[in-house]
Amino acid sequence: MADQIVEKKFEVLNEYGIHARPAALLVKAAGKYDCDIFIEKDGNKVSCKSIMGLMTIEGYPGSIMKVTASGIDAQEAMDEIEELFVNKFGED
């Protein structure tokens, strides 16, 4: 199977945005996959596998984040990341 590139935009829906806990969940999810995964906001692009990078992305509530996954398991990775955003990272 050829490498694939999957790109989606997500709104940060949880009350406090991308703070340490959601960032850790993103890193944990991304670490399961071999593909490259990046999150971009306002021209700032960081690896989804770097908690330090995610902490600098300024993912405030209501922010729109562009996620790009490229590699053989990109779709599976994107599905798991989408679930985190949609479910507000398990926060109310």
Coordinates of C-alpha atoms in Angstrom, one line a residue:
M1 CA 0.0 0.0 0.0
A2 CA 1.3 3.4 -1.0
D3 CA 1.9 6.2 1.5
Q4 CA -1.0 8.5 1.9
I5 CA -1.5 12.1 3.0
V6 CA -4.5 13.0 5.0
E7 CA -5.3 16.6 6.1
K8 CA -8.2 17.8 8.2
K9 CA -9.0 20.9 10.2
F10 CA -10.4 20.7 13.8
E11 CA -11.7 23.3 16.2
V12 CA -10.5 23.1 19.7
L13 CA -13.7 22.5 21.6
N14 CA -12.6 21.8 25.2
E15 CA -12.8 24.6 27.7
Y16 CA -9.1 25.1 28.3
G17 CA -7.6 24.4 24.9
I18 CA -4.5 22.4 24.2
H19 CA -2.8 22.3 27.6
A20 CA -0.6 19.6 29.1
R21 CA -3.2 16.8 29.3
P22 CA -4.6 17.1 25.8
A23 CA -1.1 17.5 24.4
A24 CA 0.0 14.3 26.2
L25 CA -3.1 12.5 24.7
L26 CA -2.1 13.7 21.2
V27 CA 1.5 12.6 21.7
K28 CA 0.4 9.2 23.0
A29 CA -2.0 8.7 20.1
A30 CA 0.5 9.9 17.5
G31 CA 3.2 7.7 18.9
K32 CA 1.3 4.6 18.0
Y33 CA 1.7 5.2 14.3
D34 CA 4.7 5.3 11.9
C35 CA 3.4 8.1 9.8
D36 CA 4.5 11.8 10.3
I37 CA 1.8 13.9 11.9
F38 CA 1.9 17.7 12.1
I39 CA -0.4 20.3 13.7
E40 CA -0.4 23.8 12.3
K41 CA -2.0 27.0 13.5
D42 CA -1.4 30.5 12.1
G43 CA 1.7 29.3 10.2
N44 CA 3.2 27.6 13.3
K45 CA 3.7 23.9 12.4
V46 CA 4.8 21.4 15.0
S47 CA 5.1 17.6 15.3
C48 CA 2.2 15.9 16.9
K49 CA 4.8 13.6 18.5
S50 CA 6.4 16.4 20.4
I51 CA 4.7 17.5 23.6
M52 CA 7.0 20.6 23.8
G53 CA 5.9 21.5 20.3
L54 CA 2.3 21.1 21.1
M55 CA 2.6 23.2 24.2
T56 CA 3.8 26.1 22.0
I57 CA 1.1 25.9 19.3
E58 CA -1.3 28.1 21.3
G59 CA -4.3 25.9 20.9
Y60 CA -6.9 28.1 22.6
P61 CA -10.5 27.2 22.8
G62 CA -12.2 27.9 19.5
S63 CA -8.8 27.7 17.6
I64 CA -8.8 26.0 14.2
M65 CA -5.9 23.5 14.0
K66 CA -4.8 21.9 10.7
V67 CA -3.6 18.3 11.1
T68 CA -1.6 16.6 8.4
A69 CA -0.6 12.9 8.5
S70 CA 1.6 11.3 5.9
G71 CA 2.6 7.7 5.7
I72 CA 1.3 4.2 5.4
D73 CA -1.0 4.5 8.4
A74 CA -2.0 8.1 8.1
Q75 CA -5.7 7.5 7.9
E76 CA -5.8 5.4 11.1
A77 CA -3.8 8.0 12.9
M78 CA -6.1 10.8 11.7
D79 CA -9.1 8.9 12.8
E80 CA -7.8 8.6 16.3
I81 CA -6.7 12.2 16.5
E82 CA -10.2 13.3 15.2
E83 CA -11.8 11.3 17.9
L84 CA -9.7 13.2 20.5
F85 CA -10.8 16.6 19.1
V86 CA -14.4 15.6 18.7
N87 CA -14.6 14.2 22.2
K88 CA -13.0 17.3 23.7
F89 CA -10.0 15.3 24.9
G90 CA -12.3 13.7 27.5
E91 CA -13.0 17.0 29.1
D92 CA -16.4 18.8 29.5

